[in-house]
Amino acid sequence: MSHIVMFFGRECPHCKKMHPLIDKLEKETPVRFERLEVWHDEKNADLMRSYREAIAPKCGNQLRVPTFVNTETKDAMCGEVDFEKLKDWALKQA
Amino acid sequence: MKKRYWRCFVCNDIHYGIAPPELCPTCKVLHAYVEISAEEARKILGGGPDTTMAREDFRAAIGRFTVGNEFEVNPDADKVDLLLTGIFENEKNHGFKFCPCRLRTKDWEEDLKLVCPCNFIIHETYKGIKDGECWCGLFARRK
């Protein structure tokens, strides 16, 4: 199973909306996410910065949250998405 | 082109830009700006009135900012409250009112683009979109 990270901000409303969708996906499938907060944890922020090349082209050339990264393939998905899109992307990573 | 600091020789307004304004917006004198050093600009600004901005002051300021524009502060009050919390946390922890929905890169020029309100007019979530919003959703196209 691939290692998928969700980079999020504690006060980002889009990230807040994604958490329940991830809970649901983790219940329904074997996919697991490591959720890392980036505005209150500099270590997590530096980790997100280290994936800039993978994230920026999908994120308006910036480091935006929420962002989902497959740390092995460096595939990334950016922004608030609906459950089906999240599921499709996550299952593709498996 | 590199931005520099300029001071109005009449009223001491400070301008940061690649060129000085022709007309001073405060005292209305023409051709009044002279280039100064960053240190001089900081001293002048640092000695000015206390400009600390409380959360409700900022909320009022962004409300005034939208007047006459095609966008408004998002009518979703819960979303706005969460974002204001993030903006003020970021100012406390990182020095500027950074957008809570993007991460600073540690590059000065790049990170200035994340200070709220940012130039969201160019965001793909806003530009040309009927119900467009800035990336974080603090501002939305006026209905």
mmCIF file with all atom_site columns, C-alpha atoms in Angstrom, chain A:
data_model
loop_
_atom_site.group_PDB
_atom_site.id
_atom_site.type_symbol
_atom_site.label_atom_id
_atom_site.label_alt_id
_atom_site.label_comp_id
_atom_site.label_asym_id
_atom_site.label_entity_id
_atom_site.label_seq_id
_atom_site.pdbx_PDB_ins_code
_atom_site.Cartn_x
_atom_site.Cartn_y
_atom_site.Cartn_z
_atom_site.occupancy
_atom_site.B_iso_or_equiv
_atom_site.pdbx_formal_charge
_atom_site.auth_seq_id
_atom_site.auth_comp_id
_atom_site.auth_asym_id
_atom_site.auth_atom_id
_atom_site.pdbx_PDB_model_num
ATOM 1  C CA . MET A 1 1  ? 0.000   0.000  0.000   1.00 0.00 ? 1  MET A CA 1
ATOM 2  C CA . SER A 1 2  ? 1.336   3.399  -0.988  1.00 0.00 ? 2  SER A CA 1
ATOM 3  C CA . HIS A 1 3  ? 2.090   6.059  1.576   1.00 0.00 ? 3  HIS A CA 1
ATOM 4  C CA . ILE A 1 4  ? -0.326  8.959  1.116   1.00 0.00 ? 4  ILE A CA 1
ATOM 5  C CA . VAL A 1 5  ? 0.043   12.202 2.984   1.00 0.00 ? 5  VAL A CA 1
ATOM 6  C CA . MET A 1 6  ? -2.619  14.842 3.384   1.00 0.00 ? 6  MET A CA 1
ATOM 7  C CA . PHE A 1 7  ? -1.084  18.236 4.081   1.00 0.00 ? 7  PHE A CA 1
ATOM 8  C CA . PHE A 1 8  ? -3.632  20.474 5.757   1.00 0.00 ? 8  PHE A CA 1
ATOM 9  C CA . GLY A 1 9  ? -4.037  23.714 7.669   1.00 0.00 ? 9  GLY A CA 1
ATOM 10 C CA . ARG A 1 10 ? -5.867  23.755 11.009  1.00 0.00 ? 10 ARG A CA 1
ATOM 11 C CA . GLU A 1 11 ? -7.807  26.885 10.066  1.00 0.00 ? 11 GLU A CA 1
ATOM 12 C CA . CYS A 1 12 ? -8.358  26.033 6.401   1.00 0.00 ? 12 CYS A CA 1
ATOM 13 C CA . PRO A 1 13 ? -12.102 25.521 5.752   1.00 0.00 ? 13 PRO A CA 1
ATOM 14 C CA . HIS A 1 14 ? -11.460 23.325 2.693   1.00 0.00 ? 14 HIS A CA 1
ATOM 15 C CA . CYS A 1 15 ? -9.252  21.034 4.772   1.00 0.00 ? 15 CYS A CA 1
ATOM 16 C CA . LYS A 1 16 ? -11.921 20.893 7.453   1.00 0.00 ? 16 LYS A CA 1
ATOM 17 C CA . LYS A 1 17 ? -14.431 19.673 4.877   1.00 0.00 ? 17 LYS A CA 1
ATOM 18 C CA . MET A 1 18 ? -12.055 16.973 3.636   1.00 0.00 ? 18 MET A CA 1
ATOM 19 C CA . HIS A 1 19 ? -11.463 15.305 7.022   1.00 0.00 ? 19 HIS A CA 1
ATOM 20 C CA . PRO A 1 20 ? -14.864 13.553 7.216   1.00 0.00 ? 20 PRO A CA 1
ATOM 21 C CA . LEU A 1 21 ? -14.489 12.382 3.613   1.00 0.00 ? 21 LEU A CA 1
ATOM 22 C CA . ILE A 1 22 ? -11.139 10.844 4.467   1.00 0.00 ? 22 ILE A CA 1
ATOM 23 C CA . ASP A 1 23 ? -12.613 9.210  7.590   1.00 0.00 ? 23 ASP A CA 1
ATOM 24 C CA . LYS A 1 24 ? -15.314 7.696  5.371   1.00 0.00 ? 24 LYS A CA 1
ATOM 25 C CA . LEU A 1 25 ? -12.813 6.527  2.750   1.00 0.00 ? 25 LEU A CA 1
ATOM 26 C CA . GLU A 1 26 ? -10.614 4.928  5.401   1.00 0.00 ? 26 GLU A CA 1
ATOM 27 C CA . LYS A 1 27 ? -13.651 3.046  6.723   1.00 0.00 ? 27 LYS A CA 1
ATOM 28 C CA . GLU A 1 28 ? -14.690 1.817  3.283   1.00 0.00 ? 28 GLU A CA 1
ATOM 29 C CA . THR A 1 29 ? -11.301 0.943  1.815   1.00 0.00 ? 29 THR A CA 1
ATOM 30 C CA . PRO A 1 30 ? -7.823  -0.128 2.957   1.00 0.00 ? 30 PRO A CA 1
ATOM 31 C CA . VAL A 1 31 ? -6.456  3.291  1.906   1.00 0.00 ? 31 VAL A CA 1
ATOM 32 C CA . ARG A 1 32 ? -4.815  5.205  4.747   1.00 0.00 ? 32 ARG A CA 1
ATOM 33 C CA . PHE A 1 33 ? -3.738  8.828  4.951   1.00 0.00 ? 33 PHE A CA 1
ATOM 34 C CA . GLU A 1 34 ? -1.106  10.411 7.122   1.00 0.00 ? 34 GLU A CA 1
ATOM 35 C CA . ARG A 1 35 ? -2.536  13.810 7.997   1.00 0.00 ? 35 ARG A CA 1
ATOM 36 C CA . LEU A 1 36 ? 0.077   16.496 8.586   1.00 0.00 ? 36 LEU A CA 1
ATOM 37 C CA . GLU A 1 37 ? -0.758  20.019 9.740   1.00 0.00 ? 37 GLU A CA 1
ATOM 38 C CA . VAL A 1 38 ? 1.559   22.604 8.169   1.00 0.00 ? 38 VAL A CA 1
ATOM 39 C CA . TRP A 1 39 ? 0.866   26.010 9.744   1.00 0.00 ? 39 TRP A CA 1
ATOM 40 C CA . HIS A 1 40 ? 1.493   25.012 13.366  1.00 0.00 ? 40 HIS A CA 1
ATOM 41 C CA . ASP A 1 41 ? 4.196   22.401 12.803  1.00 0.00 ? 41 ASP A CA 1
ATOM 42 C CA . GLU A 1 42 ? 7.358   23.586 11.063  1.00 0.00 ? 42 GLU A CA 1
ATOM 43 C CA . LYS A 1 43 ? 8.636   20.028 10.556  1.00 0.00 ? 43 LYS A CA 1
ATOM 44 C CA . ASN A 1 44 ? 5.499   19.179 8.594   1.00 0.00 ? 44 ASN A CA 1
ATOM 45 C CA . ALA A 1 45 ? 5.775   22.474 6.717   1.00 0.00 ? 45 ALA A CA 1
ATOM 46 C CA . ASP A 1 46 ? 9.342   21.657 5.680   1.00 0.00 ? 46 ASP A CA 1
ATOM 47 C CA . LEU A 1 47 ? 8.231   18.209 4.547   1.00 0.00 ? 47 LEU A CA 1
ATOM 48 C CA . MET A 1 48 ? 5.524   19.791 2.367   1.00 0.00 ? 48 MET A CA 1
ATOM 49 C CA . ARG A 1 49 ? 8.093   22.230 0.955   1.00 0.00 ? 49 ARG A CA 1
ATOM 50 C CA . SER A 1 50 ? 10.301  19.260 0.053   1.00 0.00 ? 50 SER A CA 1
ATOM 51 C CA . TYR A 1 51 ? 7.524   18.029 -2.287  1.00 0.00 ? 51 TYR A CA 1
ATOM 52 C CA . ARG A 1 52 ? 7.230   21.404 -4.027  1.00 0.00 ? 52 ARG A CA 1
ATOM 53 C CA . GLU A 1 53 ? 8.113   20.011 -7.465  1.00 0.00 ? 53 GLU A CA 1
ATOM 54 C CA . ALA A 1 54 ? 5.274   17.506 -7.239  1.00 0.00 ? 54 ALA A CA 1
ATOM 55 C CA . ILE A 1 55 ? 2.724   19.829 -5.638  1.00 0.00 ? 55 ILE A CA 1
ATOM 56 C CA . ALA A 1 56 ? 3.170   23.219 -7.297  1.00 0.00 ? 56 ALA A CA 1
ATOM 57 C CA . PRO A 1 57 ? 2.234   22.228 -10.875 1.00 0.00 ? 57 PRO A CA 1
ATOM 58 C CA . LYS A 1 58 ? -1.084  20.895 -9.541  1.00 0.00 ? 58 LYS A CA 1
ATOM 59 C CA . CYS A 1 59 ? -1.641  23.816 -7.181  1.00 0.00 ? 59 CYS A CA 1
ATOM 60 C CA . GLY A 1 60 ? -1.469  27.073 -9.145  1.00 0.00 ? 60 GLY A CA 1
ATOM 61 C CA . ASN A 1 61 ? 2.337   26.964 -8.792  1.00 0.00 ? 61 ASN A CA 1
ATOM 62 C CA . GLN A 1 62 ? 1.988   27.343 -5.033  1.00 0.00 ? 62 GLN A CA 1
ATOM 63 C CA . LEU A 1 63 ? 1.947   25.186 -1.914  1.00 0.00 ? 63 LEU A CA 1
ATOM 64 C CA . ARG A 1 64 ? -1.758  25.115 -1.206  1.00 0.00 ? 64 ARG A CA 1
ATOM 65 C CA . VAL A 1 65 ? -3.781  23.062 1.231   1.00 0.00 ? 65 VAL A CA 1
ATOM 66 C CA . PRO A 1 66 ? -5.396  20.624 1.296   1.00 0.00 ? 66 PRO A CA 1
ATOM 67 C CA . THR A 1 67 ? -2.923  18.685 -0.818  1.00 0.00 ? 67 THR A CA 1
ATOM 68 C CA . PHE A 1 68 ? -2.609  14.932 -1.100  1.00 0.00 ? 68 PHE A CA 1
ATOM 69 C CA . VAL A 1 69 ? 0.722   13.393 -2.048  1.00 0.00 ? 69 VAL A CA 1
ATOM 70 C CA . ASN A 1 70 ? 1.774   9.852  -2.804  1.00 0.00 ? 70 ASN A CA 1
ATOM 71 C CA . THR A 1 71 ? 5.254   10.005 -1.314  1.00 0.00 ? 71 THR A CA 1
ATOM 72 C CA . GLU A 1 72 ? 6.490   7.127  -3.467  1.00 0.00 ? 72 GLU A CA 1
ATOM 73 C CA . THR A 1 73 ? 5.229   8.106  -6.945  1.00 0.00 ? 73 THR A CA 1
ATOM 74 C CA . LYS A 1 74 ? 5.081   11.869 -6.143  1.00 0.00 ? 74 LYS A CA 1
ATOM 75 C CA . ASP A 1 75 ? 1.598   12.022 -7.644  1.00 0.00 ? 75 ASP A CA 1
ATOM 76 C CA . ALA A 1 76 ? -0.327  14.892 -6.075  1.00 0.00 ? 76 ALA A CA 1
ATOM 77 C CA . MET A 1 77 ? -3.886  16.190 -5.916  1.00 0.00 ? 77 MET A CA 1
ATOM 78 C CA . CYS A 1 78 ? -4.716  19.668 -4.737  1.00 0.00 ? 78 CYS A CA 1
ATOM 79 C CA . GLY A 1 79 ? -7.759  21.323 -3.191  1.00 0.00 ? 79 GLY A CA 1
ATOM 80 C CA . GLU A 1 80 ? -11.193 20.441 -1.878  1.00 0.00 ? 80 GLU A CA 1
ATOM 81 C CA . VAL A 1 81 ? -12.746 17.657 -3.968  1.00 0.00 ? 81 VAL A CA 1
ATOM 82 C CA . ASP A 1 82 ? -15.873 15.542 -3.679  1.00 0.00 ? 82 ASP A CA 1
ATOM 83 C CA . PHE A 1 83 ? -15.825 12.026 -2.231  1.00 0.00 ? 83 PHE A CA 1
ATOM 84 C CA . GLU A 1 84 ? -15.816 10.263 -5.599  1.00 0.00 ? 84 GLU A CA 1
ATOM 85 C CA . LYS A 1 85 ? -12.851 12.210 -6.886  1.00 0.00 ? 85 LYS A CA 1
ATOM 86 C CA . LEU A 1 86 ? -10.957 11.621 -3.648  1.00 0.00 ? 86 LEU A CA 1
ATOM 87 C CA . LYS A 1 87 ? -11.747 7.914  -3.790  1.00 0.00 ? 87 LYS A CA 1
ATOM 88 C CA . ASP A 1 88 ? -10.743 7.588  -7.457  1.00 0.00 ? 88 ASP A CA 1
ATOM 89 C CA . TRP A 1 89 ? -7.438  9.305  -6.864  1.00 0.00 ? 89 TRP A CA 1
ATOM 90 C CA . ALA A 1 90 ? -6.672  7.381  -3.674  1.00 0.00 ? 90 ALA A CA 1
ATOM 91 C CA . LEU A 1 91 ? -7.520  3.982  -5.137  1.00 0.00 ? 91 LEU A CA 1
ATOM 92 C CA . LYS A 1 92 ? -5.357  4.764  -8.142  1.00 0.00 ? 92 LYS A CA 1
ATOM 93 C CA . GLN A 1 93 ? -2.423  5.124  -5.736  1.00 0.00 ? 93 GLN A CA 1
ATOM 94 C CA . ALA A 1 94 ? -2.895  1.705  -4.154  1.00 0.00 ? 94 ALA A CA 1
#
